[in-house]
Amino acid sequence: MKTADTLIQKVDQIPQVDLGYFPTPLQECPRLSETLGGPRILMKREDCSGLAFGGNKVRQLTFTIGDAVAQGADTIVHGAASQSNHCRQAAAACGKLGLNCYLRLARDHKSILQGNLLLDNLAGVDVEIVDAPFGPELDVVKYELAEKLKTQGLKPYVVASPRSTALAAVAFTWCIAEIAQQQQQLGIDADWIYTCSVGGTQAGLVLGTKTLELKMKPFGIAPIVWEGKLERMRTAANNAAELLELDTRVTDADIQNTDDYIGQAYGYLTPECIEALKLVAKTEGIFLDPVYTAKAMACLIDHIQQGKLGRDDTVIFLHTGGTPALFAYQEELTADL
Ligand SMILES: Cc1ncc(COP(=O)(O)O)c(C=O)c1O
């Protein structure tokens, strides 16, 4: 069995840049637990990872941009949904490191100059809204732009799957090692870790908990219907295992992930997620985001109400950030005021 220390030593061997404040806090949420009459709840505050309002992508970009810099890149090309947290954090990381940054964002129902899109523009990077849906078609736009930038003498690096997802899994394997150390300091041994993910975040949690043989089981809540999600996460976890030179291999049976809390579609709020968001703000003074973490919290609350989690259980909720998107959802969030 590997220890958290030896796992962290392996992570240290992977090319990386210094972007955030780690370890992120592991915070007790006693008033939330009490209000729900449920398990002991702790929050792992990736929203406090330090760079540009934080979020899970700061830890991930530590390795993606580390990869880019190790390859001699001077320019990052990225793109996703128009309120992408990943792109906002990439824009800020490029500013901090003195890299050029080009974002190509998919036009959608939240292509408004608020939230993340506002921050992208304030960060002074090259932003363009394009008429290609998020996914393989947007990746084509990103790779075509990279080719054009090469002819201008730049050295671009495109952030895209599967490389970016595997490096995210490296990042969240590291996060698990960090949590294992924090658990030891606090004298706890959690039963579950809940998070919103359909990619590298959960892949890393699964690889990390399996490698360290922790009691804690990851439970993922998807923010989007993603065809082939198990294969995507398994591949990312096993690619990360190879990068980290671990013997552990992840199978589909290791991955628990539900689509039940997405609602109408990605980026559309559910009544339960709005309620969850307000409850956590009211009881703990912590803001969730409307697209990802509030849906994950709606699932945790539902599981407590269904009796799937009891008073004797301990749950870690991984807060993956995303809070700037709140400001793009003013209408939906204030409909009852
Ligand atoms: C706030 C937040 N939470 C969760 C996720 C999901 O991460 P992934 O599915 O890439 O693991 C994202 C991805 O953009 C995010 O921005």
mmCIF file of C-alpha atoms and ligand atoms in Angstrom:
data_model
loop_
_atom_site.group_PDB
_atom_site.id
_atom_site.type_symbol
_atom_site.label_atom_id
_atom_site.label_comp_id
_atom_site.label_asym_id
_atom_site.label_seq_id
_atom_site.Cartn_x
_atom_site.Cartn_y
_atom_site.Cartn_z
ATOM 1 C CA MET A 1 0.000 0.000 0.000
ATOM 2 C CA LYS A 2 1.170 3.527 -0.858
ATOM 3 C CA THR A 3 1.128 6.275 1.757
ATOM 4 C CA ALA A 4 -0.077 9.819 1.128
ATOM 5 C CA ASP A 5 3.528 11.013 1.392
ATOM 6 C CA THR A 6 4.838 8.629 -1.264
ATOM 7 C CA LEU A 7 1.888 9.476 -3.542
ATOM 8 C CA ILE A 8 2.685 13.189 -3.193
ATOM 9 C CA GLN A 9 6.326 12.439 -4.046
ATOM 10 C CA LYS A 10 5.142 10.799 -7.277
ATOM 11 C CA VAL A 11 2.938 13.791 -8.095
ATOM 12 C CA ASP A 12 5.966 16.057 -7.543
ATOM 13 C CA GLN A 13 7.715 14.294 -10.458
ATOM 14 C CA ILE A 14 5.079 15.506 -12.975
ATOM 15 C CA PRO A 15 5.878 18.830 -14.740
ATOM 16 C CA GLN A 16 3.941 21.611 -13.031
ATOM 17 C CA VAL A 17 3.643 25.348 -12.480
ATOM 18 C CA ASP A 18 2.849 27.136 -9.231
ATOM 19 C CA LEU A 19 -0.666 28.571 -9.530
ATOM 20 C CA GLY A 20 -2.692 28.101 -6.358
ATOM 21 C CA TYR A 21 -2.701 27.839 -2.578
ATOM 22 C CA PHE A 22 -2.440 24.195 -1.525
ATOM 23 C CA PRO A 23 -3.470 22.363 0.584
ATOM 24 C CA THR A 24 -6.967 23.797 0.330
ATOM 25 C CA PRO A 25 -8.896 23.788 3.633
ATOM 26 C CA LEU A 26 -10.987 20.843 4.819
ATOM 27 C CA GLN A 27 -13.743 22.582 6.745
ATOM 28 C CA GLU A 28 -16.402 21.231 9.113
ATOM 29 C CA CYS A 29 -20.007 22.187 8.243
ATOM 30 C CA PRO A 30 -21.758 21.590 11.581
ATOM 31 C CA ARG A 31 -24.779 23.822 10.995
ATOM 32 C CA LEU A 32 -25.454 22.238 7.613
ATOM 33 C CA SER A 33 -25.170 18.724 9.144
ATOM 34 C CA GLU A 34 -27.474 19.707 11.999
ATOM 35 C CA THR A 35 -30.071 21.337 9.743
ATOM 36 C CA LEU A 36 -30.190 18.230 7.551
ATOM 37 C CA GLY A 37 -30.263 15.903 10.559
ATOM 38 C CA GLY A 38 -27.705 13.918 8.721
ATOM 39 C CA PRO A 39 -24.083 12.808 8.598
ATOM 40 C CA ARG A 40 -21.001 14.743 9.650
ATOM 41 C CA ILE A 41 -20.250 16.930 6.616
ATOM 42 C CA LEU A 42 -16.863 18.450 5.814
ATOM 43 C CA MET A 43 -16.167 20.580 2.796
ATOM 44 C CA LYS A 44 -12.920 20.380 0.842
ATOM 45 C CA ARG A 45 -12.590 23.969 -0.325
ATOM 46 C CA GLU A 46 -11.202 23.816 -3.864
ATOM 47 C CA ASP A 47 -13.129 27.049 -4.326
ATOM 48 C CA CYS A 48 -10.382 28.526 -2.101
ATOM 49 C CA SER A 49 -7.523 27.396 -4.352
ATOM 50 C CA GLY A 50 -6.490 30.997 -4.651
ATOM 51 C CA LEU A 51 -6.245 32.036 -8.286
ATOM 52 C CA ALA A 52 -9.030 34.175 -9.798
ATOM 53 C CA PHE A 53 -11.835 33.096 -7.420
ATOM 54 C CA GLY A 54 -10.479 29.538 -7.199
ATOM 55 C CA GLY A 55 -11.988 26.271 -8.376
ATOM 56 C CA ASN A 56 -10.995 22.726 -9.262
ATOM 57 C CA LYS A 57 -9.346 23.792 -12.502
ATOM 58 C CA VAL A 58 -6.550 25.645 -10.683
ATOM 59 C CA ARG A 59 -5.239 22.299 -9.428
ATOM 60 C CA GLN A 60 -5.780 20.790 -12.894
ATOM 61 C CA LEU A 61 -4.076 23.691 -14.744
ATOM 62 C CA THR A 62 -1.073 23.294 -12.445
ATOM 63 C CA PHE A 63 -0.296 20.218 -14.576
ATOM 64 C CA THR A 64 -1.856 21.172 -17.942
ATOM 65 C CA ILE A 65 0.052 24.430 -18.113
ATOM 66 C CA GLY A 66 3.025 22.624 -16.560
ATOM 67 C CA ASP A 67 2.830 20.271 -19.553
ATOM 68 C CA ALA A 68 2.605 23.231 -21.959
ATOM 69 C CA VAL A 69 5.598 25.019 -20.432
ATOM 70 C CA ALA A 70 7.627 21.762 -20.390
ATOM 71 C CA GLN A 71 6.937 21.497 -24.138
ATOM 72 C CA GLY A 72 8.183 25.053 -24.729
ATOM 73 C CA ALA A 73 4.764 26.615 -25.391
ATOM 74 C CA ASP A 74 4.284 30.366 -25.058
ATOM 75 C CA THR A 75 0.560 30.416 -25.854
ATOM 76 C CA ILE A 76 -2.473 28.594 -24.438
ATOM 77 C CA VAL A 77 -5.517 27.913 -26.628
ATOM 78 C CA HIS A 78 -8.623 26.863 -24.730
ATOM 79 C CA GLY A 79 -12.370 26.841 -25.184
ATOM 80 C CA ALA A 80 -15.589 25.481 -23.683
ATOM 81 C CA ALA A 81 -19.033 26.813 -22.729
ATOM 82 C CA SER A 82 -19.292 30.608 -22.617
ATOM 83 C CA GLN A 83 -19.470 30.636 -18.798
ATOM 84 C CA SER A 84 -16.586 28.160 -18.504
ATOM 85 C CA ASN A 85 -14.854 28.198 -15.132
ATOM 86 C CA HIS A 86 -11.946 26.289 -16.661
ATOM 87 C CA CYS A 87 -11.351 29.025 -19.251
ATOM 88 C CA ARG A 88 -11.570 31.810 -16.643
ATOM 89 C CA GLN A 89 -8.959 30.055 -14.511
ATOM 90 C CA ALA A 90 -6.779 29.416 -17.606
ATOM 91 C CA ALA A 91 -6.982 33.114 -18.539
ATOM 92 C CA ALA A 92 -5.835 34.095 -15.052
ATOM 93 C CA ALA A 93 -3.082 31.465 -15.005
ATOM 94 C CA CYS A 94 -1.736 32.789 -18.315
ATOM 95 C CA GLY A 95 -1.727 36.322 -16.912
ATOM 96 C CA LYS A 96 0.196 35.161 -13.848
ATOM 97 C CA LEU A 97 2.749 33.232 -15.923
ATOM 98 C CA GLY A 98 3.119 35.715 -18.779
ATOM 99 C CA LEU A 99 1.707 33.382 -21.451
ATOM 100 C CA ASN A 100 -0.538 34.420 -24.349
ATOM 101 C CA CYS A 101 -4.082 33.097 -24.054
ATOM 102 C CA TYR A 102 -6.784 32.575 -26.673
ATOM 103 C CA LEU A 103 -10.278 31.472 -25.646
ATOM 104 C CA ARG A 104 -12.852 30.261 -28.163
ATOM 105 C CA LEU A 105 -16.167 29.925 -26.343
ATOM 106 C CA ALA A 106 -19.320 28.223 -27.616
ATOM 107 C CA ARG A 107 -22.284 30.554 -28.095
ATOM 108 C CA ASP A 108 -25.069 29.442 -25.733
ATOM 109 C CA HIS A 109 -27.865 30.781 -23.517
ATOM 110 C CA LYS A 110 -25.346 32.397 -21.147
ATOM 111 C CA SER A 111 -23.087 34.202 -23.640
ATOM 112 C CA ILE A 112 -23.569 37.421 -21.686
ATOM 113 C CA LEU A 113 -20.915 39.803 -20.404
ATOM 114 C CA GLN A 114 -21.339 38.675 -16.835
ATOM 115 C CA GLY A 115 -19.774 36.098 -14.522
ATOM 116 C CA ASN A 116 -16.904 34.160 -16.052
ATOM 117 C CA LEU A 117 -17.169 35.793 -19.471
ATOM 118 C CA LEU A 118 -16.802 39.213 -17.864
ATOM 119 C CA LEU A 119 -13.695 38.007 -15.995
ATOM 120 C CA ASP A 120 -12.186 36.530 -19.192
ATOM 121 C CA ASN A 121 -12.448 39.944 -20.799
ATOM 122 C CA LEU A 122 -11.089 41.757 -17.761
ATOM 123 C CA ALA A 123 -8.089 39.399 -17.761
ATOM 124 C CA GLY A 124 -7.195 40.865 -21.149
ATOM 125 C CA VAL A 125 -6.997 37.611 -23.101
ATOM 126 C CA ASP A 126 -8.164 37.082 -26.683
ATOM 127 C CA VAL A 127 -11.826 36.002 -26.349
ATOM 128 C CA GLU A 128 -14.162 35.098 -29.184
ATOM 129 C CA ILE A 129 -17.649 33.586 -29.033
ATOM 130 C CA VAL A 130 -17.965 31.048 -31.844
ATOM 131 C CA ASP A 131 -20.879 29.154 -33.393
ATOM 132 C CA ALA A 132 -19.529 25.676 -32.665
ATOM 133 C CA PRO A 133 -21.007 23.556 -29.889
ATOM 134 C CA PHE A 134 -18.822 22.599 -26.928
ATOM 135 C CA GLY A 135 -17.197 19.220 -27.719
ATOM 136 C CA PRO A 136 -15.366 17.855 -30.785
ATOM 137 C CA GLU A 137 -16.572 20.697 -33.066
ATOM 138 C CA LEU A 138 -15.151 23.336 -30.740
ATOM 139 C CA ASP A 139 -11.916 21.326 -30.505
ATOM 140 C CA VAL A 140 -11.595 21.645 -34.311
ATOM 141 C CA VAL A 141 -11.858 25.452 -33.950
ATOM 142 C CA LYS A 142 -9.141 25.370 -31.256
ATOM 143 C CA TYR A 143 -6.738 23.227 -33.316
ATOM 144 C CA GLU A 144 -7.299 25.346 -36.467
ATOM 145 C CA LEU A 145 -6.507 28.477 -34.478
ATOM 146 C CA ALA A 146 -3.346 26.826 -33.108
ATOM 147 C CA GLU A 147 -2.183 26.113 -36.678
ATOM 148 C CA LYS A 148 -2.754 29.759 -37.613
ATOM 149 C CA LEU A 149 -0.857 30.961 -34.538
ATOM 150 C CA LYS A 150 2.102 28.757 -35.490
ATOM 151 C CA THR A 151 2.367 30.572 -38.819
ATOM 152 C CA GLN A 152 2.666 33.795 -36.788
ATOM 153 C CA GLY A 153 5.676 32.392 -34.920
ATOM 154 C CA LEU A 154 3.883 31.481 -31.686
ATOM 155 C CA LYS A 155 4.193 28.143 -29.887
ATOM 156 C CA PRO A 156 0.600 27.234 -28.980
ATOM 157 C CA TYR A 157 -0.592 24.457 -26.674
ATOM 158 C CA VAL A 158 -4.225 23.366 -26.990
ATOM 159 C CA VAL A 159 -6.001 22.383 -23.771
ATOM 160 C CA ALA A 160 -8.238 19.463 -24.744
ATOM 161 C CA SER A 161 -9.141 15.884 -23.866
ATOM 162 C CA PRO A 162 -7.808 13.273 -23.443
ATOM 163 C CA ARG A 163 -4.508 14.832 -22.226
ATOM 164 C CA SER A 164 -6.203 17.497 -20.128
ATOM 165 C CA THR A 165 -8.555 14.941 -18.515
ATOM 166 C CA ALA A 166 -5.651 12.643 -17.607
ATOM 167 C CA LEU A 167 -3.742 15.559 -16.040
ATOM 168 C CA ALA A 168 -6.906 16.496 -14.109
ATOM 169 C CA ALA A 169 -6.918 12.957 -12.763
ATOM 170 C CA VAL A 170 -3.283 13.435 -11.656
ATOM 171 C CA ALA A 171 -4.385 16.641 -9.923
ATOM 172 C CA PHE A 172 -7.213 14.988 -8.003
ATOM 173 C CA THR A 173 -5.119 11.987 -7.067
ATOM 174 C CA TRP A 174 -2.912 14.578 -5.390
ATOM 175 C CA CYS A 175 -6.027 16.117 -3.805
ATOM 176 C CA ILE A 176 -6.892 12.725 -2.270
ATOM 177 C CA ALA A 177 -3.386 12.405 -0.834
ATOM 178 C CA GLU A 178 -3.863 15.869 0.671
ATOM 179 C CA ILE A 179 -7.242 14.851 2.137
ATOM 180 C CA ALA A 180 -5.693 11.649 3.562
ATOM 181 C CA GLN A 181 -3.157 13.784 5.432
ATOM 182 C CA GLN A 182 -5.871 16.183 6.639
ATOM 183 C CA GLN A 183 -8.030 13.267 7.798
ATOM 184 C CA GLN A 184 -5.102 11.976 9.833
ATOM 185 C CA GLN A 185 -4.610 15.388 11.452
ATOM 186 C CA LEU A 186 -8.346 15.624 12.278
ATOM 187 C CA GLY A 187 -8.647 11.981 13.329
ATOM 188 C CA ILE A 188 -11.435 11.177 10.872
ATOM 189 C CA ASP A 189 -11.986 8.437 8.324
ATOM 190 C CA ALA A 190 -14.776 9.548 5.968
ATOM 191 C CA ASP A 191 -17.177 7.115 4.318
ATOM 192 C CA TRP A 192 -17.873 9.130 1.175
ATOM 193 C CA ILE A 193 -16.578 11.971 -0.943
ATOM 194 C CA TYR A 194 -19.264 13.653 -3.079
ATOM 195 C CA THR A 195 -18.411 15.851 -6.031
ATOM 196 C CA CYS A 196 -19.811 17.241 -9.239
ATOM 197 C CA SER A 197 -17.839 15.714 -12.089
ATOM 198 C CA VAL A 198 -18.050 13.739 -15.272
ATOM 199 C CA GLY A 199 -14.335 13.787 -15.983
ATOM 200 C CA GLY A 200 -10.884 14.149 -14.520
ATOM 201 C CA THR A 201 -11.927 15.298 -11.065
ATOM 202 C CA GLN A 202 -13.779 12.119 -10.218
ATOM 203 C CA ALA A 203 -11.225 10.011 -12.109
ATOM 204 C CA GLY A 204 -8.535 11.328 -9.760
ATOM 205 C CA LEU A 205 -10.650 10.783 -6.660
ATOM 206 C CA VAL A 206 -11.226 7.174 -7.706
ATOM 207 C CA LEU A 207 -7.550 6.530 -8.510
ATOM 208 C CA GLY A 208 -6.382 8.227 -5.310
ATOM 209 C CA THR A 209 -8.777 6.463 -2.930
ATOM 210 C CA LYS A 210 -8.088 3.086 -4.570
ATOM 211 C CA THR A 211 -4.303 3.569 -4.461
ATOM 212 C CA LEU A 212 -4.335 4.598 -0.793
ATOM 213 C CA GLU A 213 -6.966 1.934 0.054
ATOM 214 C CA LEU A 214 -9.077 4.535 1.837
ATOM 215 C CA LYS A 215 -12.493 3.686 3.293
ATOM 216 C CA MET A 216 -13.870 6.767 1.548
ATOM 217 C CA LYS A 217 -15.758 6.075 -1.701
ATOM 218 C CA PRO A 218 -16.145 8.769 -4.381
ATOM 219 C CA PHE A 219 -19.685 9.541 -5.540
ATOM 220 C CA GLY A 220 -19.990 11.726 -8.632
ATOM 221 C CA ILE A 221 -22.885 13.885 -9.749
ATOM 222 C CA ALA A 222 -22.866 14.706 -13.464
ATOM 223 C CA PRO A 223 -23.618 18.311 -14.505
ATOM 224 C CA ILE A 224 -24.177 17.194 -18.119
ATOM 225 C CA VAL A 225 -25.251 14.053 -19.960
ATOM 226 C CA TRP A 226 -21.976 12.697 -21.333
ATOM 227 C CA GLU A 227 -22.132 9.650 -23.562
ATOM 228 C CA GLY A 228 -19.442 7.145 -22.605
ATOM 229 C CA LYS A 229 -18.729 8.903 -19.307
ATOM 230 C CA LEU A 230 -17.505 5.751 -17.525
ATOM 231 C CA GLU A 231 -15.003 4.988 -20.272
ATOM 232 C CA ARG A 232 -13.879 8.641 -20.223
ATOM 233 C CA MET A 233 -13.249 8.596 -16.466
ATOM 234 C CA ARG A 234 -11.703 5.113 -16.428
ATOM 235 C CA THR A 235 -9.316 6.046 -19.255
ATOM 236 C CA ALA A 236 -8.345 9.303 -17.533
ATOM 237 C CA ALA A 237 -7.704 7.482 -14.247
ATOM 238 C CA ASN A 238 -5.588 4.787 -15.896
ATOM 239 C CA ASN A 239 -3.639 7.310 -17.992
ATOM 240 C CA ALA A 240 -2.939 9.183 -14.758
ATOM 241 C CA ALA A 241 -1.860 5.927 -13.091
ATOM 242 C CA GLU A 242 0.680 5.438 -15.892
ATOM 243 C CA LEU A 243 1.953 9.014 -15.637
ATOM 244 C CA LEU A 244 2.349 8.560 -11.864
ATOM 245 C CA GLU A 245 3.889 5.087 -12.295
ATOM 246 C CA LEU A 246 1.244 3.481 -10.073
ATOM 247 C CA ASP A 247 0.257 -0.188 -10.290
ATOM 248 C CA THR A 248 -3.392 0.627 -9.489
ATOM 249 C CA ARG A 249 -5.895 0.212 -12.324
ATOM 250 C CA VAL A 250 -9.449 1.531 -12.248
ATOM 251 C CA THR A 251 -12.417 -0.401 -13.673
ATOM 252 C CA ASP A 252 -15.962 0.783 -14.436
ATOM 253 C CA ALA A 253 -17.112 -0.951 -11.237
ATOM 254 C CA ASP A 254 -15.022 1.558 -9.224
ATOM 255 C CA ILE A 255 -16.930 4.544 -10.641
ATOM 256 C CA GLN A 256 -20.289 5.634 -9.176
ATOM 257 C CA ASN A 257 -21.791 8.597 -11.028
ATOM 258 C CA THR A 258 -25.408 9.737 -11.411
ATOM 259 C CA ASP A 259 -27.220 11.802 -14.081
ATOM 260 C CA ASP A 260 -30.271 12.225 -11.831
ATOM 261 C CA TYR A 261 -29.656 15.823 -10.767
ATOM 262 C CA ILE A 262 -28.928 17.490 -14.136
ATOM 263 C CA GLY A 263 -32.532 18.598 -14.671
ATOM 264 C CA GLN A 264 -33.502 20.009 -18.097
ATOM 265 C CA ALA A 265 -29.909 20.254 -19.390
ATOM 266 C CA TYR A 266 -26.376 21.453 -18.651
ATOM 267 C CA GLY A 267 -26.404 25.010 -17.371
ATOM 268 C CA TYR A 268 -30.126 25.130 -16.534
ATOM 269 C CA LEU A 269 -31.026 25.376 -12.862
ATOM 270 C CA THR A 270 -33.332 23.029 -10.948
ATOM 271 C CA PRO A 271 -35.522 24.127 -7.997
ATOM 272 C CA GLU A 272 -33.586 21.681 -5.806
ATOM 273 C CA CYS A 273 -30.215 23.169 -6.742
ATOM 274 C CA ILE A 274 -31.414 26.699 -5.969
ATOM 275 C CA GLU A 275 -32.692 25.481 -2.602
ATOM 276 C CA ALA A 276 -29.396 23.690 -1.861
ATOM 277 C CA LEU A 277 -27.382 26.771 -2.801
ATOM 278 C CA LYS A 278 -29.401 28.987 -0.457
ATOM 279 C CA LEU A 279 -29.296 26.459 2.402
ATOM 280 C CA VAL A 280 -25.485 26.224 2.351
ATOM 281 C CA ALA A 281 -25.150 30.011 2.167
ATOM 282 C CA LYS A 282 -27.557 30.409 5.091
ATOM 283 C CA THR A 283 -26.104 27.722 7.353
ATOM 284 C CA GLU A 284 -22.375 27.951 6.595
ATOM 285 C CA GLY A 285 -21.808 31.251 4.779
ATOM 286 C CA ILE A 286 -20.397 29.301 1.843
ATOM 287 C CA PHE A 287 -21.578 29.980 -1.698
ATOM 288 C CA LEU A 288 -22.000 27.127 -4.139
ATOM 289 C CA ASP A 289 -22.261 27.696 -7.882
ATOM 290 C CA PRO A 290 -25.485 27.206 -9.848
ATOM 291 C CA VAL A 291 -24.210 24.883 -12.623
ATOM 292 C CA TYR A 292 -22.117 22.302 -10.769
ATOM 293 C CA THR A 293 -21.780 22.304 -6.999
ATOM 294 C CA ALA A 294 -25.389 23.216 -6.154
ATOM 295 C CA LYS A 295 -26.603 20.227 -8.186
ATOM 296 C CA ALA A 296 -24.119 17.991 -6.333
ATOM 297 C CA MET A 297 -25.370 19.370 -3.004
ATOM 298 C CA ALA A 298 -28.979 18.739 -4.104
ATOM 299 C CA CYS A 299 -27.963 15.093 -4.549
ATOM 300 C CA LEU A 300 -26.289 14.914 -1.131
ATOM 301 C CA ILE A 301 -29.398 16.403 0.508
ATOM 302 C CA ASP A 302 -31.636 13.962 -1.369
ATOM 303 C CA HIS A 303 -29.484 11.005 -0.283
ATOM 304 C CA ILE A 304 -29.750 12.153 3.351
ATOM 305 C CA GLN A 305 -33.523 12.543 3.033
ATOM 306 C CA GLN A 306 -33.811 9.079 1.482
ATOM 307 C CA GLY A 307 -31.854 7.618 4.416
ATOM 308 C CA LYS A 308 -28.945 6.505 2.202
ATOM 309 C CA LEU A 309 -26.633 8.431 4.559
ATOM 310 C CA GLY A 310 -27.126 8.346 8.322
ATOM 311 C CA ARG A 311 -25.948 10.240 11.387
ATOM 312 C CA ASP A 312 -22.997 7.874 11.858
ATOM 313 C CA ASP A 313 -21.613 8.542 8.392
ATOM 314 C CA THR A 314 -18.962 11.117 7.536
ATOM 315 C CA VAL A 315 -19.100 12.777 4.126
ATOM 316 C CA ILE A 316 -16.611 15.072 2.448
ATOM 317 C CA PHE A 317 -18.174 17.410 -0.110
ATOM 318 C CA LEU A 318 -15.619 18.585 -2.668
ATOM 319 C CA HIS A 319 -16.501 22.208 -3.461
ATOM 320 C CA THR A 320 -15.134 22.571 -6.979
ATOM 321 C CA GLY A 321 -15.744 26.328 -7.219
ATOM 322 C CA GLY A 322 -17.581 28.020 -10.068
ATOM 323 C CA THR A 323 -19.064 30.809 -7.955
ATOM 324 C CA PRO A 324 -18.457 33.644 -10.493
ATOM 325 C CA ALA A 325 -21.172 32.006 -12.650
ATOM 326 C CA LEU A 326 -23.697 33.063 -9.968
ATOM 327 C CA PHE A 327 -23.696 36.547 -11.483
ATOM 328 C CA ALA A 328 -24.786 35.243 -14.888
ATOM 329 C CA TYR A 329 -27.837 33.602 -13.253
ATOM 330 C CA GLN A 330 -29.244 36.639 -11.478
ATOM 331 C CA GLU A 331 -32.720 36.237 -13.033
ATOM 332 C CA GLU A 332 -33.155 32.564 -12.127
ATOM 333 C CA LEU A 333 -31.743 33.058 -8.623
ATOM 334 C CA THR A 334 -33.904 36.035 -7.759
ATOM 335 C CA ALA A 335 -37.216 34.875 -9.277
ATOM 336 C CA ASP A 336 -38.746 34.402 -5.802
ATOM 337 C CA LEU A 337 -37.543 37.694 -4.308
HETATM 338 C C1 LIG B 1 -17.175 24.350 -10.751
HETATM 339 C C2 LIG B 1 -16.938 23.072 -11.480
HETATM 340 N N1 LIG B 1 -17.237 21.923 -10.848
HETATM 341 C C3 LIG B 1 -17.078 20.735 -11.450
HETATM 342 C C4 LIG B 1 -16.611 20.652 -12.754
HETATM 343 C C5 LIG B 1 -16.504 19.291 -13.360
HETATM 344 O O1 LIG B 1 -15.215 18.880 -13.548
HETATM 345 P P1 LIG B 1 -14.856 17.606 -14.433
HETATM 346 O O2 LIG B 1 -16.126 17.024 -14.965
HETATM 347 O O3 LIG B 1 -13.991 18.153 -15.512
HETATM 348 O O4 LIG B 1 -14.167 16.695 -13.532
HETATM 349 C C6 LIG B 1 -16.292 21.814 -13.448
HETATM 350 C C7 LIG B 1 -15.838 21.747 -14.854
HETATM 351 O O5 LIG B 1 -15.775 22.662 -15.588
HETATM 352 C C8 LIG B 1 -16.458 23.057 -12.794
HETATM 353 O O6 LIG B 1 -16.168 24.211 -13.419
#
